[in-house]
JSON list of C-alpha atoms in Angstrom, two decimals:
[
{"chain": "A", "resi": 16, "resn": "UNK", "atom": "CA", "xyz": [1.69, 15.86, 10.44]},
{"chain": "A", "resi": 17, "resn": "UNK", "atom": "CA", "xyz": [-0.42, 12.90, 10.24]},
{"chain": "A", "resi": 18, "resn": "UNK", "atom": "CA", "xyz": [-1.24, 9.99, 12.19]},
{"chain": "A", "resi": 19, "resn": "UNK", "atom": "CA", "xyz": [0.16, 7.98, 9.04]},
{"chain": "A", "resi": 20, "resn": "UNK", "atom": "CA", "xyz": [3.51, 8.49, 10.20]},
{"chain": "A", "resi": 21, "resn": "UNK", "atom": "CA", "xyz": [2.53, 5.86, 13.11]},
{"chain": "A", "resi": 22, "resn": "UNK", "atom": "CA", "xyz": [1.73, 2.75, 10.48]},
{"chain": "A", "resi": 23, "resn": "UNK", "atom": "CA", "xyz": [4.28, 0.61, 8.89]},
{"chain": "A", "resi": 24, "resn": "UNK", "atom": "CA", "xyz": [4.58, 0.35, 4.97]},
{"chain": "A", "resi": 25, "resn": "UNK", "atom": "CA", "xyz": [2.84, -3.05, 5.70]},
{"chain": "A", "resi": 26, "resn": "UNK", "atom": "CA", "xyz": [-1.08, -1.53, 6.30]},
{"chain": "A", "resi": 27, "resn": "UNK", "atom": "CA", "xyz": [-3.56, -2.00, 4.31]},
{"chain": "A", "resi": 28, "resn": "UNK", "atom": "CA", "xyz": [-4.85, 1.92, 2.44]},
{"chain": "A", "resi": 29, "resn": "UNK", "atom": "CA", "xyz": [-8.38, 1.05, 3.65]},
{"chain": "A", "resi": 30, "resn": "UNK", "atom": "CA", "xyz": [-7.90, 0.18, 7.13]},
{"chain": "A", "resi": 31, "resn": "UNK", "atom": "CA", "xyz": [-5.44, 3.51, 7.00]},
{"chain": "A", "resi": 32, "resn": "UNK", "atom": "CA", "xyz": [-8.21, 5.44, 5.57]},
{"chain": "A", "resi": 33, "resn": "UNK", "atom": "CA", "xyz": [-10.66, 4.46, 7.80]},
{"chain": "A", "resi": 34, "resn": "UNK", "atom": "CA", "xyz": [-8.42, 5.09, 10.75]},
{"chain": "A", "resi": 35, "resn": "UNK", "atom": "CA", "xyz": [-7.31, 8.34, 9.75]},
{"chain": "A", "resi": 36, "resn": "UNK", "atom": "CA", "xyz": [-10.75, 9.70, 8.40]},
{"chain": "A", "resi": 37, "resn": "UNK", "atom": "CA", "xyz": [-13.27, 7.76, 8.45]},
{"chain": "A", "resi": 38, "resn": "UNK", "atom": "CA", "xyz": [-16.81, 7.94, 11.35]},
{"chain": "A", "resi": 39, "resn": "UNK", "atom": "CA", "xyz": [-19.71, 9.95, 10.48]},
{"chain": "A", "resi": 40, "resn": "UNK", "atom": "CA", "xyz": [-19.33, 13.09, 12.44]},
{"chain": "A", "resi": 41, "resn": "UNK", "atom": "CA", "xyz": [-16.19, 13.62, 9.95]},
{"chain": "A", "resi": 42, "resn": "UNK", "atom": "CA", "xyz": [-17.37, 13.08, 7.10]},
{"chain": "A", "resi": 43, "resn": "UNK", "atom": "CA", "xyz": [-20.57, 15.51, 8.13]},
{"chain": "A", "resi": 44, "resn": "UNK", "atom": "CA", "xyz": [-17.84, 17.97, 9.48]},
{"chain": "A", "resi": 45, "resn": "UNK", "atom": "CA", "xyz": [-15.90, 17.72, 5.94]},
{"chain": "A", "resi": 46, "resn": "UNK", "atom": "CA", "xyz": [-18.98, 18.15, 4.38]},
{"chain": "A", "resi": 47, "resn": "UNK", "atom": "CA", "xyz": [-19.98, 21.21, 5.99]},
{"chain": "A", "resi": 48, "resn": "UNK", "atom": "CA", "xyz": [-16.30, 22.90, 5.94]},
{"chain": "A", "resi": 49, "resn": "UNK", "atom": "CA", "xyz": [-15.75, 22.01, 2.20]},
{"chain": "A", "resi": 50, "resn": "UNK", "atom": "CA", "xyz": [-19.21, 22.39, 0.62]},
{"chain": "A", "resi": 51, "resn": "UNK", "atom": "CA", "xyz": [-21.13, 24.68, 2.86]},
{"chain": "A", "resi": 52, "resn": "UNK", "atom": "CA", "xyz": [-18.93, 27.48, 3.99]},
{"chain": "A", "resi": 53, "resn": "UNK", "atom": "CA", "xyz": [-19.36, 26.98, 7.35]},
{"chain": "A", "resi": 54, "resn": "UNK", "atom": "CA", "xyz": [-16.09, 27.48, 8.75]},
{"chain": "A", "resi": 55, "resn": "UNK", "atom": "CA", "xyz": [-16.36, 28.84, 12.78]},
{"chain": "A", "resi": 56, "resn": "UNK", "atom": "CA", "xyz": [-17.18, 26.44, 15.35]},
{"chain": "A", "resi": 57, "resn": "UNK", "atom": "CA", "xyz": [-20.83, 27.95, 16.02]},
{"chain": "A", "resi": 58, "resn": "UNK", "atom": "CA", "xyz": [-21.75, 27.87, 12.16]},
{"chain": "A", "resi": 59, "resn": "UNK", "atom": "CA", "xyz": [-20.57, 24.35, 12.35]},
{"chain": "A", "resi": 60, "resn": "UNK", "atom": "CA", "xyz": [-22.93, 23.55, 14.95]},
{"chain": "A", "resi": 61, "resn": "UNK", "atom": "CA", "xyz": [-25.97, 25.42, 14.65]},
{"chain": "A", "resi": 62, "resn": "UNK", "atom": "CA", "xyz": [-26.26, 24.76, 11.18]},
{"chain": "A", "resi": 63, "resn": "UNK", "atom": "CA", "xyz": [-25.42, 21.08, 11.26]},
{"chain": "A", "resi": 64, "resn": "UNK", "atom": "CA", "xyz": [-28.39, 19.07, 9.69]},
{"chain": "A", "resi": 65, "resn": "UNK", "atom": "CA", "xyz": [-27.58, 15.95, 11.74]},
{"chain": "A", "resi": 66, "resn": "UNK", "atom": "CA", "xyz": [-27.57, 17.66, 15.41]},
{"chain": "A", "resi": 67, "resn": "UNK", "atom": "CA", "xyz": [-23.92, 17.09, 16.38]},
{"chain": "A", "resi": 68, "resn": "UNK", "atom": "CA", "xyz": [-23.14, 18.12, 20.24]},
{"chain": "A", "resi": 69, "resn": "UNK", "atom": "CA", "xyz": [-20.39, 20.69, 20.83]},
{"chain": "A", "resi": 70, "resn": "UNK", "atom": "CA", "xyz": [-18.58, 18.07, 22.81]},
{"chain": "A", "resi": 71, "resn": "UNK", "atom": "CA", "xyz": [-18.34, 15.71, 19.54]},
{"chain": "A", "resi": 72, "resn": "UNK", "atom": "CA", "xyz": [-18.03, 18.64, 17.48]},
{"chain": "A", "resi": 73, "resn": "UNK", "atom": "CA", "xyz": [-15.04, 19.79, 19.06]},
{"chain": "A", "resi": 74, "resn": "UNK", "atom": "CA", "xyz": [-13.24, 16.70, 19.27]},
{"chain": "A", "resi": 75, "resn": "UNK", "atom": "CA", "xyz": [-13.84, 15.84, 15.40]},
{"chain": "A", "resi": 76, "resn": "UNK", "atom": "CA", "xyz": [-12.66, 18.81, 14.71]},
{"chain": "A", "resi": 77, "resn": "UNK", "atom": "CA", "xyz": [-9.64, 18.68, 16.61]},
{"chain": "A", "resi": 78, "resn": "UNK", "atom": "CA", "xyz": [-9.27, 14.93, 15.28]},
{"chain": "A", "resi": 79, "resn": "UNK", "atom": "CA", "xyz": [-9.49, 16.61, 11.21]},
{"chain": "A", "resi": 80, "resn": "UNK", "atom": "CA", "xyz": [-6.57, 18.59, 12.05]},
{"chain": "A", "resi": 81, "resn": "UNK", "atom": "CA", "xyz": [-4.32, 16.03, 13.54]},
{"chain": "A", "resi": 82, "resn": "UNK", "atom": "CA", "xyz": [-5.50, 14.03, 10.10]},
{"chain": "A", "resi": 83, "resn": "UNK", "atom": "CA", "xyz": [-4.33, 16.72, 8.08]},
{"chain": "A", "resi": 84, "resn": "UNK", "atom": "CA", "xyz": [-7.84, 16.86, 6.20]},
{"chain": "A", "resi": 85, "resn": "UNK", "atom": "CA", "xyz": [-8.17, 20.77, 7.58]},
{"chain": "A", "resi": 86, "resn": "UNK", "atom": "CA", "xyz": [-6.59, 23.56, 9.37]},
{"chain": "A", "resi": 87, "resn": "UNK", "atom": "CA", "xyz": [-7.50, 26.74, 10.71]},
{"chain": "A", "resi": 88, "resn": "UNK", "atom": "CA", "xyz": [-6.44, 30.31, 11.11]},
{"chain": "A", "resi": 89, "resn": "UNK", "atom": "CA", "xyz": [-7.71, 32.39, 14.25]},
{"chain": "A", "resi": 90, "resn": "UNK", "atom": "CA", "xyz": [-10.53, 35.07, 13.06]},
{"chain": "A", "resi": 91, "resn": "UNK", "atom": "CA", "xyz": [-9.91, 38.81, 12.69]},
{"chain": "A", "resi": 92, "resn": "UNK", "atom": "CA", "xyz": [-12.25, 39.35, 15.06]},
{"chain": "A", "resi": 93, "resn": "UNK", "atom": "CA", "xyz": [-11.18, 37.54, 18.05]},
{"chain": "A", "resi": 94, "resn": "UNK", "atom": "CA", "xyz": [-8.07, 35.66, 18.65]},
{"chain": "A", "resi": 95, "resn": "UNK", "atom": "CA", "xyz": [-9.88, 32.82, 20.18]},
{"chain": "A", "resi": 96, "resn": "UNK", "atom": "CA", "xyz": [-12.41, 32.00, 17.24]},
{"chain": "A", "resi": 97, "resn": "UNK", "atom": "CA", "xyz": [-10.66, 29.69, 14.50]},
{"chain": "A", "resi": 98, "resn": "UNK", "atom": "CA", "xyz": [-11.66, 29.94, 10.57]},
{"chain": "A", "resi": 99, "resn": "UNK", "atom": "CA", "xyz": [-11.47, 26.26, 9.27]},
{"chain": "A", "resi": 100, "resn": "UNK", "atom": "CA", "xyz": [-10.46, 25.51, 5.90]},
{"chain": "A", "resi": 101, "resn": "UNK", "atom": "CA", "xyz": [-9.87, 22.12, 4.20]},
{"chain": "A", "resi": 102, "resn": "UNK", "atom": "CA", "xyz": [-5.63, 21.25, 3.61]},
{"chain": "A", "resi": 103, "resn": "UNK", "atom": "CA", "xyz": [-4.56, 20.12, 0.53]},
{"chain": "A", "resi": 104, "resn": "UNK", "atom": "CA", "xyz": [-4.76, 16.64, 1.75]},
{"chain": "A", "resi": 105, "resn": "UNK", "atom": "CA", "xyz": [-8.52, 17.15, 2.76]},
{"chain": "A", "resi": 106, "resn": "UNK", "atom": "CA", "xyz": [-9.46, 18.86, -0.79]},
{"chain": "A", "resi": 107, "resn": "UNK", "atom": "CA", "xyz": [-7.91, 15.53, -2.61]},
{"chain": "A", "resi": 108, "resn": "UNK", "atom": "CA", "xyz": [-9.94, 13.11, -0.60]},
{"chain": "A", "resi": 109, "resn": "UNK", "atom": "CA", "xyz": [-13.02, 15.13, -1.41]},
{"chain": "A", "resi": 110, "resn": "UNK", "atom": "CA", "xyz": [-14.45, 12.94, -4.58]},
{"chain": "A", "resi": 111, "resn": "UNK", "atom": "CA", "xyz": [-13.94, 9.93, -2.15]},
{"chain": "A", "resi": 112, "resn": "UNK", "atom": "CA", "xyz": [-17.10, 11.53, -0.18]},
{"chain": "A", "resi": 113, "resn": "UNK", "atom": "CA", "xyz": [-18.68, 12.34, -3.34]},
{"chain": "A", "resi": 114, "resn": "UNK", "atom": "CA", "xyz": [-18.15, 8.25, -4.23]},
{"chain": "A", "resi": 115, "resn": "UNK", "atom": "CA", "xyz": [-19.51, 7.05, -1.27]},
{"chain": "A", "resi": 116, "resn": "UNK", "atom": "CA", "xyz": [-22.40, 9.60, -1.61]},
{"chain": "A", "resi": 117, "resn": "UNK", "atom": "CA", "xyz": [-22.79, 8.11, -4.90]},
{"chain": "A", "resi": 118, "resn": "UNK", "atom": "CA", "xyz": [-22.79, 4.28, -3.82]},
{"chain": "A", "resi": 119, "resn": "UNK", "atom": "CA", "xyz": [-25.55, 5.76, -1.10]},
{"chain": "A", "resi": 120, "resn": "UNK", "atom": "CA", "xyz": [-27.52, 7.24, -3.84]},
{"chain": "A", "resi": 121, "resn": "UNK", "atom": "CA", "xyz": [-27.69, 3.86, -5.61]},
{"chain": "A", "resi": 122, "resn": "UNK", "atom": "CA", "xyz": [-27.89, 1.43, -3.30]},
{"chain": "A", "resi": 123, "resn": "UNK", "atom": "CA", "xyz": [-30.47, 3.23, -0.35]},
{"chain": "A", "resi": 124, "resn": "UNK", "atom": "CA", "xyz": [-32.64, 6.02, -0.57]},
{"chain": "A", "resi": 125, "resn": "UNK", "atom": "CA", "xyz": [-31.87, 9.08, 0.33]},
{"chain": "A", "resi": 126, "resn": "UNK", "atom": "CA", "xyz": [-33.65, 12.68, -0.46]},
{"chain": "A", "resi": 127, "resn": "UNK", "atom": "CA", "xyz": [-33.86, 13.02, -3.78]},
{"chain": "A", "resi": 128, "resn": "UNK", "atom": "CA", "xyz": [-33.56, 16.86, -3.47]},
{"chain": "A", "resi": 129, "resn": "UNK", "atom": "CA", "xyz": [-30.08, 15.76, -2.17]},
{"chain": "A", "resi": 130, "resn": "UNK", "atom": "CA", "xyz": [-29.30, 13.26, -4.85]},
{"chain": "A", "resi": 131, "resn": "UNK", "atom": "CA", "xyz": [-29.77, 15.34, -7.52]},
{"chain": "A", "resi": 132, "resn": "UNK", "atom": "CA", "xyz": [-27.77, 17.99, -6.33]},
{"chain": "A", "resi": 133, "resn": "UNK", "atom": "CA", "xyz": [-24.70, 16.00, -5.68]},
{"chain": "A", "resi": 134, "resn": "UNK", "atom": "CA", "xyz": [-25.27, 14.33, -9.13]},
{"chain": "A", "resi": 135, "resn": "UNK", "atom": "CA", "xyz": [-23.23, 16.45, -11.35]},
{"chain": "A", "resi": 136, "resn": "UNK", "atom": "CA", "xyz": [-20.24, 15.73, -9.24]},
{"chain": "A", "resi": 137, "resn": "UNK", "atom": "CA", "xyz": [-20.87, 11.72, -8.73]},
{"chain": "A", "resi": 138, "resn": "UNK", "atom": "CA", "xyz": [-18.05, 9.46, -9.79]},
{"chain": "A", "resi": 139, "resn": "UNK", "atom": "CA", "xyz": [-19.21, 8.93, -13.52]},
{"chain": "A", "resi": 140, "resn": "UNK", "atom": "CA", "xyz": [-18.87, 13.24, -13.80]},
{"chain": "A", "resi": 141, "resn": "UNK", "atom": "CA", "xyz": [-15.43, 13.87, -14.37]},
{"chain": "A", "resi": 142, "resn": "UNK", "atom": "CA", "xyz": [-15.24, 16.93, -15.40]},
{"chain": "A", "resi": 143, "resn": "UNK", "atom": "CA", "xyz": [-17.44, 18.62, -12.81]},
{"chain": "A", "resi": 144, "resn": "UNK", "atom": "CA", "xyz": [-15.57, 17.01, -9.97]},
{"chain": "A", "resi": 145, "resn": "UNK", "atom": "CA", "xyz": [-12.34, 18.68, -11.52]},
{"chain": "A", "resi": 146, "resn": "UNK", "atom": "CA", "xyz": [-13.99, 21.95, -11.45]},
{"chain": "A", "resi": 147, "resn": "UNK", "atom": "CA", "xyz": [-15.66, 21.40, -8.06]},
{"chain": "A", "resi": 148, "resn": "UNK", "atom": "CA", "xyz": [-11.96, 20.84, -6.42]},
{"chain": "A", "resi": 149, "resn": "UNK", "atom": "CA", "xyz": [-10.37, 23.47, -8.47]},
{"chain": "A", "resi": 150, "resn": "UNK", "atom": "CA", "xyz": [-12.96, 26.10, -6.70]},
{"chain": "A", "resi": 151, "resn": "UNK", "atom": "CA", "xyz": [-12.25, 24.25, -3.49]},
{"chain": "A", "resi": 152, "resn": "UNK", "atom": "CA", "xyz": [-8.88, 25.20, -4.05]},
{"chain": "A", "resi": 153, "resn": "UNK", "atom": "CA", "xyz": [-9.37, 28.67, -4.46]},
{"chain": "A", "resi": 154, "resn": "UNK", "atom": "CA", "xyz": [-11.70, 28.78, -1.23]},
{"chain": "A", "resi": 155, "resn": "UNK", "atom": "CA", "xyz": [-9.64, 27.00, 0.73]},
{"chain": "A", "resi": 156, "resn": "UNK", "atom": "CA", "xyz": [-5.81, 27.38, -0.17]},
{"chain": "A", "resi": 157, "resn": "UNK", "atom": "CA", "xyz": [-5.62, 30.55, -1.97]},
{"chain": "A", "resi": 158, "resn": "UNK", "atom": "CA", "xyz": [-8.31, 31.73, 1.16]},
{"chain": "A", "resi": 159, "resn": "UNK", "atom": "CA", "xyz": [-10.56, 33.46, -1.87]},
{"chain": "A", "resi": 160, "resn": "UNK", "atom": "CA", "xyz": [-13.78, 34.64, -1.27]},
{"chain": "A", "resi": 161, "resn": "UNK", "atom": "CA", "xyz": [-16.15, 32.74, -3.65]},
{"chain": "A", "resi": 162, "resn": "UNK", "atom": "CA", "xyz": [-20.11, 32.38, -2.71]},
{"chain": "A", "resi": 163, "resn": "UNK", "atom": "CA", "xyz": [-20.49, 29.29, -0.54]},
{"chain": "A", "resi": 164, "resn": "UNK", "atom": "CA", "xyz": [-21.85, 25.82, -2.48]},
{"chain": "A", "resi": 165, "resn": "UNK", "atom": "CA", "xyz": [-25.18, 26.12, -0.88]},
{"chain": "A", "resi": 166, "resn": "UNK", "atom": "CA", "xyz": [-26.92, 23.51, -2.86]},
{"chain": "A", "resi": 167, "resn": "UNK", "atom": "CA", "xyz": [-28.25, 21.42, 0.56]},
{"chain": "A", "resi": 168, "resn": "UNK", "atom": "CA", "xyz": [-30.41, 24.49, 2.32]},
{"chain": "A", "resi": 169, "resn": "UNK", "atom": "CA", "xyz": [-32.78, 23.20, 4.69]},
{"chain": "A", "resi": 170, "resn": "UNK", "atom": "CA", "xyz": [-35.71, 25.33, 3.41]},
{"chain": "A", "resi": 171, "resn": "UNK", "atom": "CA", "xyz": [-37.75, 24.64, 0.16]},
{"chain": "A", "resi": 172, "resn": "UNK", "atom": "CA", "xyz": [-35.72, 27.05, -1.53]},
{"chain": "A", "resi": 173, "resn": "UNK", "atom": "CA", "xyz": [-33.99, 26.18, -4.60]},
{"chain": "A", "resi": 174, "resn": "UNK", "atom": "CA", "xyz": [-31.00, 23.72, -4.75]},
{"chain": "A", "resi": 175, "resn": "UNK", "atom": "CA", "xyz": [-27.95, 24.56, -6.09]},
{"chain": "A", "resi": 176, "resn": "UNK", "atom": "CA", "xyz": [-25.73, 22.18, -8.12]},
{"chain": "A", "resi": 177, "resn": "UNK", "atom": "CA", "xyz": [-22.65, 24.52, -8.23]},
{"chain": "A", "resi": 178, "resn": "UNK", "atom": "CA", "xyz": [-21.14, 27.80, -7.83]},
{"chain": "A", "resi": 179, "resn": "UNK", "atom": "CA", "xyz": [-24.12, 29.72, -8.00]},
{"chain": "A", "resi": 180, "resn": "UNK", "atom": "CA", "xyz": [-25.81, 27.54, -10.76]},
{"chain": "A", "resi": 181, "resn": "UNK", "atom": "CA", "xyz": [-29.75, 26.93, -9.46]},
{"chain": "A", "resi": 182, "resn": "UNK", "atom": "CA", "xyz": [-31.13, 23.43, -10.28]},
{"chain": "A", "resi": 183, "resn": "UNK", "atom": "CA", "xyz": [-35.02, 23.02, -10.33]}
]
């Protein structure tokens, strides 16, 4: 359950939104759960580009659940370790990050590596974005194994727009 169920019928969506979902660490963590694959707590934090501590890390993550945005399952391998996977909920609000990358690309400047990657799935790409949470669906409801979107590597290496698909 949510933390909706607390707010009358009278709130204003934004502020809701924002109060349910909406800091940086979350969106990073949302990013990283739904895009790069990175679903256990150490993955999440030693791959992080933007050098969250554990202490944050934990209590965003923690905060994404009670949101409804992801869940987890423990891992085969030991009880203790949790697999994190985007809800329902979380793979619907998905082009809303892709938006607000999209406003970021055109209004600031950031990488252009990064910017061209995410630009098959800005606002204005309909179809891709379809696609994009249709495989999310499949990765993260139906728990198939599809390779990870791992367009944003931090080496030179080449960026990938999609499921696979290399970009130059």
């Amino acid at each position: 359950m949510s933390d909706s169920s607390k707010w009358s019928t009278a709130v204003c969506p934004i502020g809701l939104a924002s109060e349910l979902a909406c800091d940086k660490w979350m969106q990073i963590i949302f990013r990283d759960i739904g895009l790069f694959k990175r679903r256990i707590f150490y993955q999440l934090l030693k791959h992080n580009l933007d050098s969250i501590s554990s202490v944050s890390l934990a209590t965003k993550l923690k905060r994404l659940e009670h949101v409804g945005l992801i869940t987890f399952v423990p891992a085969n391998e030991h009880k203790q370790k949790k697999v994190y996977y985007l809800t329902e909920s979380g793979i619907d609000s998905m082009p809303v990050l892709f938006a607000m990358a999209g406003w970021s690309a055109k209004w600031h400047q950031p990488s252009d590596r990064f910017v061209e990657a995410l630009r098959p799935y800005l606002p204005e790409a309909e179809p891709a974005m379809r696609g994009l949470l249709s495989k999310l669906r499949e990765t993260n409801l139906q728990r198939k194994q599809l390779e990870p979107m791992s367009w944003m590597q931090r080496d030179s290496g080449p960026v990938r727009a999609s499921f696979g698909q290399e970009m130059v």
